[in-house]
PDB file of C-alpha atoms in Angstrom:
ATOM      1  CA  ARG A   1     -49.748  60.524  43.417  1.00 62.00           C
ATOM      2  CA  LYS A   2     -50.030  63.724  41.470  1.00 69.00           C
ATOM      3  CA  GLU A   3     -50.162  62.320  37.521  1.00 88.00           C
ATOM      4  CA  VAL A   4     -48.122  64.891  36.388  1.00 92.00           C
ATOM      5  CA  GLU A   5     -46.115  67.108  38.988  1.00 93.00           C
ATOM      6  CA  GLN A   6     -43.250  69.825  38.307  1.00 94.00           C
ATOM      7  CA  ASP A   7     -41.255  72.119  41.051  1.00 89.00           C
ATOM      8  CA  PRO A   8     -43.927  75.031  41.232  1.00 86.00           C
ATOM      9  CA  GLY A   9     -40.712  77.529  41.647  1.00 87.00           C
ATOM     10  CA  PRO A  10     -40.089  80.437  41.278  1.00 93.00           C
ATOM     11  CA  PHE A  11     -36.553  79.773  39.998  1.00 94.00           C
ATOM     12  CA  ASN A  12     -34.988  82.943  39.812  1.00 95.00           C
ATOM     13  CA  VAL A  13     -32.357  82.830  37.778  1.00 95.00           C
ATOM     14  CA  PRO A  14     -29.731  85.767  36.691  1.00 97.00           C
ATOM     15  CA  GLU A  15     -30.042  86.469  32.513  1.00 97.00           C
ATOM     16  CA  GLY A  16     -27.480  84.278  30.691  1.00 97.00           C
ATOM     17  CA  ALA A  17     -27.781  81.283  33.236  1.00 97.00           C
ATOM     18  CA  THR A  18     -29.082  77.605  32.243  1.00 97.00           C
ATOM     19  CA  VAL A  19     -31.926  76.169  33.834  1.00 96.00           C
ATOM     20  CA  ALA A  20     -33.423  73.113  33.999  1.00 95.00           C
ATOM     21  CA  PHE A  21     -36.655  71.912  34.854  1.00 92.00           C
ATOM     22  CA  ASN A  22     -38.366  68.778  36.260  1.00 93.00           C
ATOM     23  CA  CYS A  23     -41.509  66.830  35.788  1.00 95.00           C
ATOM     24  CA  THR A  24     -42.541  63.046  36.288  1.00 95.00           C
ATOM     25  CA  TYR A  25     -45.563  61.122  35.496  1.00 92.00           C
ATOM     26  CA  SER A  26     -47.611  58.534  37.576  1.00 90.00           C
ATOM     27  CA  ASN A  27     -48.561  56.492  34.405  1.00 82.00           C
ATOM     28  CA  SER A  28     -46.438  54.545  32.674  1.00 80.00           C
ATOM     29  CA  ALA A  29     -48.344  53.758  29.326  1.00 80.00           C
ATOM     30  CA  SER A  30     -47.883  57.545  28.747  1.00 79.00           C
ATOM     31  CA  GLN A  31     -47.146  57.912  24.798  1.00 79.00           C
ATOM     32  CA  SER A  32     -46.511  61.455  23.975  1.00 87.00           C
ATOM     33  CA  PHE A  33     -45.162  64.488  26.632  1.00 92.00           C
ATOM     34  CA  PHE A  34     -45.605  68.139  25.740  1.00 93.00           C
ATOM     35  CA  TRP A  35     -43.826  71.535  27.050  1.00 96.00           C
ATOM     36  CA  TYR A  36     -46.221  74.733  27.452  1.00 96.00           C
ATOM     37  CA  ARG A  37     -45.150  78.242  28.068  1.00 96.00           C
ATOM     38  CA  GLN A  38     -47.672  80.556  30.006  1.00 96.00           C
ATOM     39  CA  ASP A  39     -47.120  84.284  29.971  1.00 95.00           C
ATOM     40  CA  CYS A  40     -49.118  86.035  33.185  1.00 90.00           C
ATOM     41  CA  ARG A  41     -53.067  85.566  32.135  1.00 87.00           C
ATOM     42  CA  LYS A  42     -52.174  84.528  28.591  1.00 93.00           C
ATOM     43  CA  GLU A  43     -52.974  81.202  26.843  1.00 95.00           C
ATOM     44  CA  PRO A  44     -50.179  78.102  26.969  1.00 95.00           C
ATOM     45  CA  LYS A  45     -48.178  78.171  23.965  1.00 95.00           C
ATOM     46  CA  LEU A  46     -46.452  74.685  22.581  1.00 93.00           C
ATOM     47  CA  LEU A  47     -42.772  74.802  23.178  1.00 95.00           C
ATOM     48  CA  MET A  48     -41.709  71.770  22.412  1.00 92.00           C
ATOM     49  CA  SER A  49     -43.032  68.180  21.853  1.00 90.00           C
ATOM     50  CA  VAL A  50     -40.985  65.311  23.596  1.00 89.00           C
ATOM     51  CA  TYR A  51     -40.821  62.064  21.496  1.00 75.00           C
ATOM     52  CA  SER A  52     -38.710  59.304  22.065  1.00 75.00           C
ATOM     53  CA  SER A  53     -35.750  60.285  24.409  1.00 74.00           C
ATOM     54  CA  GLY A  54     -35.551  63.965  23.587  1.00 81.00           C
ATOM     55  CA  ASN A  55     -35.112  66.556  21.447  1.00 89.00           C
ATOM     56  CA  GLU A  56     -33.529  69.946  20.984  1.00 90.00           C
ATOM     57  CA  ASP A  57     -34.908  73.349  19.761  1.00 91.00           C
ATOM     58  CA  GLY A  58     -32.108  76.068  19.435  1.00 95.00           C
ATOM     59  CA  ARG A  59     -31.730  77.127  23.141  1.00 97.00           C
ATOM     60  CA  PHE A  60     -34.188  74.561  24.802  1.00 96.00           C
ATOM     61  CA  THR A  61     -33.505  71.141  24.997  1.00 95.00           C
ATOM     62  CA  ALA A  62     -35.852  68.416  26.075  1.00 95.00           C
ATOM     63  CA  GLN A  63     -35.292  65.131  27.245  1.00 93.00           C
ATOM     64  CA  LEU A  64     -37.438  61.831  28.606  1.00 92.00           C
ATOM     65  CA  ASN A  65     -36.393  59.241  30.638  1.00 91.00           C
ATOM     66  CA  ARG A  66     -39.069  56.333  30.503  1.00 89.00           C
ATOM     67  CA  ALA A  67     -38.033  54.148  33.012  1.00 90.00           C
ATOM     68  CA  SER A  68     -37.547  56.857  35.546  1.00 91.00           C
ATOM     69  CA  GLN A  69     -41.119  58.304  34.252  1.00 91.00           C
ATOM     70  CA  TYR A  70     -39.692  61.518  34.395  1.00 91.00           C
ATOM     71  CA  ILE A  71     -39.322  64.539  31.829  1.00 94.00           C
ATOM     72  CA  SER A  72     -36.955  67.318  31.344  1.00 94.00           C
ATOM     73  CA  LEU A  73     -36.536  71.238  30.097  1.00 96.00           C
ATOM     74  CA  LEU A  74     -33.472  72.871  29.545  1.00 96.00           C
ATOM     75  CA  ILE A  75     -32.903  76.266  29.196  1.00 97.00           C
ATOM     76  CA  ARG A  76     -29.635  77.313  27.891  1.00 97.00           C
ATOM     77  CA  ASP A  77     -28.508  81.152  27.892  1.00 97.00           C
ATOM     78  CA  SER A  78     -31.302  82.446  29.255  1.00 97.00           C
ATOM     79  CA  LYS A  79     -32.858  85.250  28.574  1.00 97.00           C
ATOM     80  CA  LEU A  80     -35.822  88.225  30.228  1.00 97.00           C
ATOM     81  CA  SER A  81     -38.178  87.096  27.641  1.00 96.00           C
ATOM     82  CA  ASP A  82     -38.055  83.296  28.491  1.00 97.00           C
ATOM     83  CA  SER A  83     -39.973  84.518  32.311  1.00 97.00           C
ATOM     84  CA  ALA A  84     -42.851  82.489  32.037  1.00 96.00           C
ATOM     85  CA  THR A  85     -44.694  79.453  33.544  1.00 95.00           C
ATOM     86  CA  TYR A  86     -43.406  76.594  32.100  1.00 96.00           C
ATOM     87  CA  LEU A  87     -46.119  73.657  31.822  1.00 95.00           C
ATOM     88  CA  CYS A  88     -45.089  69.828  31.342  1.00 95.00           C
ATOM     89  CA  VAL A  89     -47.985  68.152  29.715  1.00 93.00           C
ATOM     90  CA  VAL A  90     -48.650  64.163  29.094  1.00 91.00           C
ATOM     91  CA  ASN A  91     -50.723  61.928  26.941  1.00 86.00           C
ATOM     92  CA  MET A  92     -51.687  58.717  27.707  1.00 73.00           C
ATOM     93  CA  ASN A  93     -52.885  58.045  23.934  1.00 65.00           C
ATOM     94  CA  ASN A  94     -56.120  59.459  24.407  1.00 68.00           C
ATOM     95  CA  TYR A  95     -58.151  62.348  24.406  1.00 67.00           C
ATOM     96  CA  GLN A  96     -57.419  63.917  27.879  1.00 74.00           C
ATOM     97  CA  LEU A  97     -53.739  65.658  28.174  1.00 82.00           C
ATOM     98  CA  ILE A  98     -52.671  65.665  31.161  1.00 87.00           C
ATOM     99  CA  TRP A  99     -50.777  69.034  32.976  1.00 90.00           C
ATOM    100  CA  GLY A 100     -48.525  69.713  35.622  1.00 92.00           C
ATOM    101  CA  ALA A 101     -49.322  72.630  37.841  1.00 91.00           C
ATOM    102  CA  GLY A 102     -46.461  74.799  36.264  1.00 93.00           C
ATOM    103  CA  THR A 103     -43.064  76.094  37.043  1.00 94.00           C
ATOM    104  CA  LYS A 104     -42.814  79.547  37.175  1.00 94.00           C
ATOM    105  CA  LEU A 105     -39.783  80.852  35.932  1.00 96.00           C
ATOM    106  CA  ILE A 106     -38.044  84.926  36.356  1.00 96.00           C
ATOM    107  CA  ILE A 107     -34.386  85.320  34.737  1.00 97.00           C
ATOM    108  CA  LYS A 108     -33.411  88.873  35.950  1.00 95.00           C
ATOM    109  CA  PRO A 109     -30.944  90.689  34.041  1.00 94.00           C
TER     110      PRO A 109
ATOM    111  CA  GLU B   1     -50.062  81.591  10.840  1.00 78.00           C
ATOM    112  CA  PRO B   2     -53.545  80.168  11.457  1.00 81.00           C
ATOM    113  CA  GLU B   3     -54.969  80.275  14.957  1.00 93.00           C
ATOM    114  CA  VAL B   4     -57.336  79.538  17.397  1.00 96.00           C
ATOM    115  CA  THR B   5     -59.893  82.378  17.752  1.00 97.00           C
ATOM    116  CA  GLN B   6     -62.189  83.247  21.282  1.00 98.00           C
ATOM    117  CA  THR B   7     -64.847  85.643  21.405  1.00 97.00           C
ATOM    118  CA  PRO B   8     -65.987  87.170  23.657  1.00 97.00           C
ATOM    119  CA  SER B   9     -62.405  87.668  25.417  1.00 96.00           C
ATOM    120  CA  HIS B  10     -64.201  88.713  28.405  1.00 97.00           C
ATOM    121  CA  GLN B  11     -67.647  87.499  29.571  1.00 97.00           C
ATOM    122  CA  VAL B  12     -69.768  89.098  32.762  1.00 97.00           C
ATOM    123  CA  THR B  13     -73.039  87.153  33.778  1.00 97.00           C
ATOM    124  CA  GLN B  14     -75.540  86.284  36.605  1.00 97.00           C
ATOM    125  CA  MET B  15     -75.624  83.526  38.964  1.00 97.00           C
ATOM    126  CA  GLY B  16     -78.280  81.434  37.164  1.00 97.00           C
ATOM    127  CA  GLN B  17     -77.466  82.875  33.561  1.00 97.00           C
ATOM    128  CA  GLU B  18     -76.418  80.679  30.908  1.00 97.00           C
ATOM    129  CA  VAL B  19     -73.796  81.449  28.778  1.00 98.00           C
ATOM    130  CA  ILE B  20     -72.277  80.322  25.335  1.00 97.00           C
ATOM    131  CA  LEU B  21     -68.284  81.013  24.517  1.00 98.00           C
ATOM    132  CA  ARG B  22     -67.511  80.727  21.466  1.00 97.00           C
ATOM    133  CA  CYS B  23     -64.024  79.211  19.672  1.00 97.00           C
ATOM    134  CA  VAL B  24     -63.198  78.986  15.783  1.00 97.00           C
ATOM    135  CA  PRO B  25     -60.554  76.782  16.003  1.00 96.00           C
ATOM    136  CA  ILE B  26     -57.693  75.931  13.112  1.00 95.00           C
ATOM    137  CA  SER B  27     -59.605  75.500   9.572  1.00 91.00           C
ATOM    138  CA  ASN B  28     -57.979  72.225   9.237  1.00 89.00           C
ATOM    139  CA  HIS B  29     -57.612  70.766  12.725  1.00 93.00           C
ATOM    140  CA  LEU B  30     -59.939  67.623  13.603  1.00 91.00           C
ATOM    141  CA  TYR B  31     -60.000  67.727  16.906  1.00 93.00           C
ATOM    142  CA  PHE B  32     -61.463  70.346  19.636  1.00 95.00           C
ATOM    143  CA  TYR B  33     -60.825  71.227  22.915  1.00 95.00           C
ATOM    144  CA  TRP B  34     -62.272  73.117  25.941  1.00 97.00           C
ATOM    145  CA  TYR B  35     -60.019  73.868  29.322  1.00 96.00           C
ATOM    146  CA  ARG B  36     -60.384  76.164  32.274  1.00 96.00           C
ATOM    147  CA  GLN B  37     -58.435  78.118  34.165  1.00 95.00           C
ATOM    148  CA  ILE B  38     -59.150  79.324  37.635  1.00 95.00           C
ATOM    149  CA  LEU B  39     -57.339  82.596  38.737  1.00 91.00           C
ATOM    150  CA  GLY B  40     -53.519  81.158  40.200  1.00 86.00           C
ATOM    151  CA  GLN B  41     -54.337  77.362  39.188  1.00 89.00           C
ATOM    152  CA  LYS B  42     -53.630  74.300  37.021  1.00 87.00           C
ATOM    153  CA  VAL B  43     -55.209  74.546  33.718  1.00 91.00           C
ATOM    154  CA  GLU B  44     -57.981  71.732  33.951  1.00 91.00           C
ATOM    155  CA  PHE B  45     -59.432  69.861  31.046  1.00 91.00           C
ATOM    156  CA  LEU B  46     -63.478  70.095  30.092  1.00 95.00           C
ATOM    157  CA  VAL B  47     -64.318  68.147  27.107  1.00 95.00           C
ATOM    158  CA  SER B  48     -62.945  66.666  23.574  1.00 93.00           C
ATOM    159  CA  PHE B  49     -64.282  66.710  20.877  1.00 94.00           C
ATOM    160  CA  TYR B  50     -64.016  64.595  17.592  1.00 92.00           C
ATOM    161  CA  ASN B  51     -65.843  63.273  14.637  1.00 89.00           C
ATOM    162  CA  ASN B  52     -69.033  65.647  16.157  1.00 90.00           C
ATOM    163  CA  GLU B  53     -69.097  63.928  18.959  1.00 93.00           C
ATOM    164  CA  ILE B  54     -67.699  63.885  22.701  1.00 94.00           C
ATOM    165  CA  SER B  55     -64.649  61.920  22.733  1.00 91.00           C
ATOM    166  CA  GLU B  56     -63.806  62.338  26.776  1.00 90.00           C
ATOM    167  CA  LYS B  57     -64.885  64.607  29.384  1.00 92.00           C
ATOM    168  CA  SER B  58     -63.354  65.183  33.201  1.00 91.00           C
ATOM    169  CA  GLU B  59     -65.680  64.753  35.978  1.00 92.00           C
ATOM    170  CA  ILE B  60     -65.977  68.541  35.586  1.00 94.00           C
ATOM    171  CA  PHE B  61     -68.016  68.896  32.736  1.00 96.00           C
ATOM    172  CA  ASP B  62     -71.609  67.782  34.357  1.00 94.00           C
ATOM    173  CA  ASP B  63     -74.711  68.019  33.347  1.00 95.00           C
ATOM    174  CA  GLN B  64     -74.358  72.304  33.141  1.00 96.00           C
ATOM    175  CA  PHE B  65     -71.942  71.546  30.108  1.00 97.00           C
ATOM    176  CA  SER B  66     -72.359  71.137  27.179  1.00 97.00           C
ATOM    177  CA  VAL B  67     -70.547  71.530  23.492  1.00 97.00           C
ATOM    178  CA  GLU B  68     -71.500  72.059  20.079  1.00 94.00           C
ATOM    179  CA  ARG B  69     -70.244  71.925  16.668  1.00 92.00           C
ATOM    180  CA  PRO B  70     -73.447  73.665  14.974  1.00 85.00           C
ATOM    181  CA  ASP B  71     -71.497  74.265  11.318  1.00 85.00           C
ATOM    182  CA  GLY B  72     -68.047  74.287   9.502  1.00 77.00           C
ATOM    183  CA  SER B  73     -65.951  76.762  11.624  1.00 85.00           C
ATOM    184  CA  ASN B  74     -67.643  77.095  15.400  1.00 93.00           C
ATOM    185  CA  PHE B  75     -67.357  75.691  18.195  1.00 96.00           C
ATOM    186  CA  THR B  76     -68.785  76.517  21.439  1.00 97.00           C
ATOM    187  CA  LEU B  77     -69.361  75.759  25.355  1.00 98.00           C
ATOM    188  CA  LYS B  78     -72.652  76.663  27.145  1.00 98.00           C
ATOM    189  CA  ILE B  79     -73.037  77.109  30.762  1.00 97.00           C
ATOM    190  CA  ARG B  80     -76.381  76.535  31.262  1.00 96.00           C
ATOM    191  CA  SER B  81     -76.636  77.845  34.594  1.00 95.00           C
ATOM    192  CA  THR B  82     -73.455  79.305  36.060  1.00 97.00           C
ATOM    193  CA  LYS B  83     -72.505  79.475  39.150  1.00 96.00           C
ATOM    194  CA  LEU B  84     -69.852  81.478  41.288  1.00 97.00           C
ATOM    195  CA  GLU B  85     -67.534  78.896  40.684  1.00 96.00           C
ATOM    196  CA  ASP B  86     -67.655  78.480  37.276  1.00 97.00           C
ATOM    197  CA  SER B  87     -65.820  82.266  37.185  1.00 97.00           C
ATOM    198  CA  ALA B  88     -62.448  80.965  35.139  1.00 97.00           C
ATOM    199  CA  MET B  89     -61.070  81.783  32.080  1.00 97.00           C
ATOM    200  CA  TYR B  90     -61.631  78.832  29.554  1.00 98.00           C
ATOM    201  CA  PHE B  91     -59.515  77.972  26.793  1.00 97.00           C
ATOM    202  CA  CYS B  92     -60.767  76.320  23.276  1.00 97.00           C
ATOM    203  CA  ALA B  93     -57.667  74.317  21.486  1.00 96.00           C
ATOM    204  CA  SER B  94     -57.543  72.264  18.256  1.00 95.00           C
ATOM    205  CA  SER B  95     -55.421  69.588  17.027  1.00 92.00           C
ATOM    206  CA  GLU B  96     -54.953  67.991  13.638  1.00 91.00           C
ATOM    207  CA  ASN B  97     -53.666  64.508  15.678  1.00 83.00           C
ATOM    208  CA  HIS B  98     -54.779  64.976  19.511  1.00 76.00           C
ATOM    209  CA  ASN B  99     -51.278  65.801  20.022  1.00 80.00           C
ATOM    210  CA  GLU B 100     -49.662  69.344  19.766  1.00 87.00           C
ATOM    211  CA  GLN B 101     -52.759  71.165  20.661  1.00 91.00           C
ATOM    212  CA  PHE B 102     -53.200  74.902  20.239  1.00 94.00           C
ATOM    213  CA  PHE B 103     -54.692  77.331  21.958  1.00 96.00           C
ATOM    214  CA  GLY B 104     -56.914  80.486  21.336  1.00 97.00           C
ATOM    215  CA  PRO B 105     -56.879  83.622  23.525  1.00 97.00           C
ATOM    216  CA  GLY B 106     -59.071  82.237  26.177  1.00 97.00           C
ATOM    217  CA  THR B 107     -62.516  84.206  27.316  1.00 98.00           C
ATOM    218  CA  ARG B 108     -62.313  85.608  31.208  1.00 97.00           C
ATOM    219  CA  LEU B 109     -65.968  84.210  32.727  1.00 98.00           C
ATOM    220  CA  THR B 110     -67.172  86.367  35.124  1.00 97.00           C
ATOM    221  CA  VAL B 111     -70.051  85.334  37.401  1.00 97.00           C
ATOM    222  CA  LEU B 112     -71.204  87.328  39.776  1.00 96.00           C
TER     223      LEU B 112
END
């Protein structure tokens, strides 16, 4: 089993719709969790940190389920500018982040 | 807003040559990292650096790779003898607390 798994997509979603991504991780000792977004040929940019059970930032909601070892990201009222690859990242309380392969999101007008 | 910077943006080199990729982390950050991303593939961890020494490294980071913080601002990645498969985007990142990491724009390395 991969350490961090994501559905590669692509998710093709009409503008204004709600979209959700899931990410599962294999190490139950994992301590902190992040969502990054990456535009084509650009660097990853931190979108949200996910601590405790989850948190919300505007149209974005991240949730953590430690018992089932998954993290989700919900995007409401999606915009064209949300088109990107969304990367799930897990820190097992050491100096290395474990990266998922990313889920590609395409928002269509 | 402070940001991580990297130079050069694109480096082309011949196989077997040495390259040095440079990064200036965010000034008050204490943790520094190098990652690489081969075109179309996932981000891969190379090495983390804290308190002037390597704190962790991956299997990719073999004897051909080294890192250095030669002064108070720069953080460099050296590849001693480049191979074709070293062609990738190399990202530097820094962190205040080894959790949230902030990335530079990357250096695209092309080995011919």
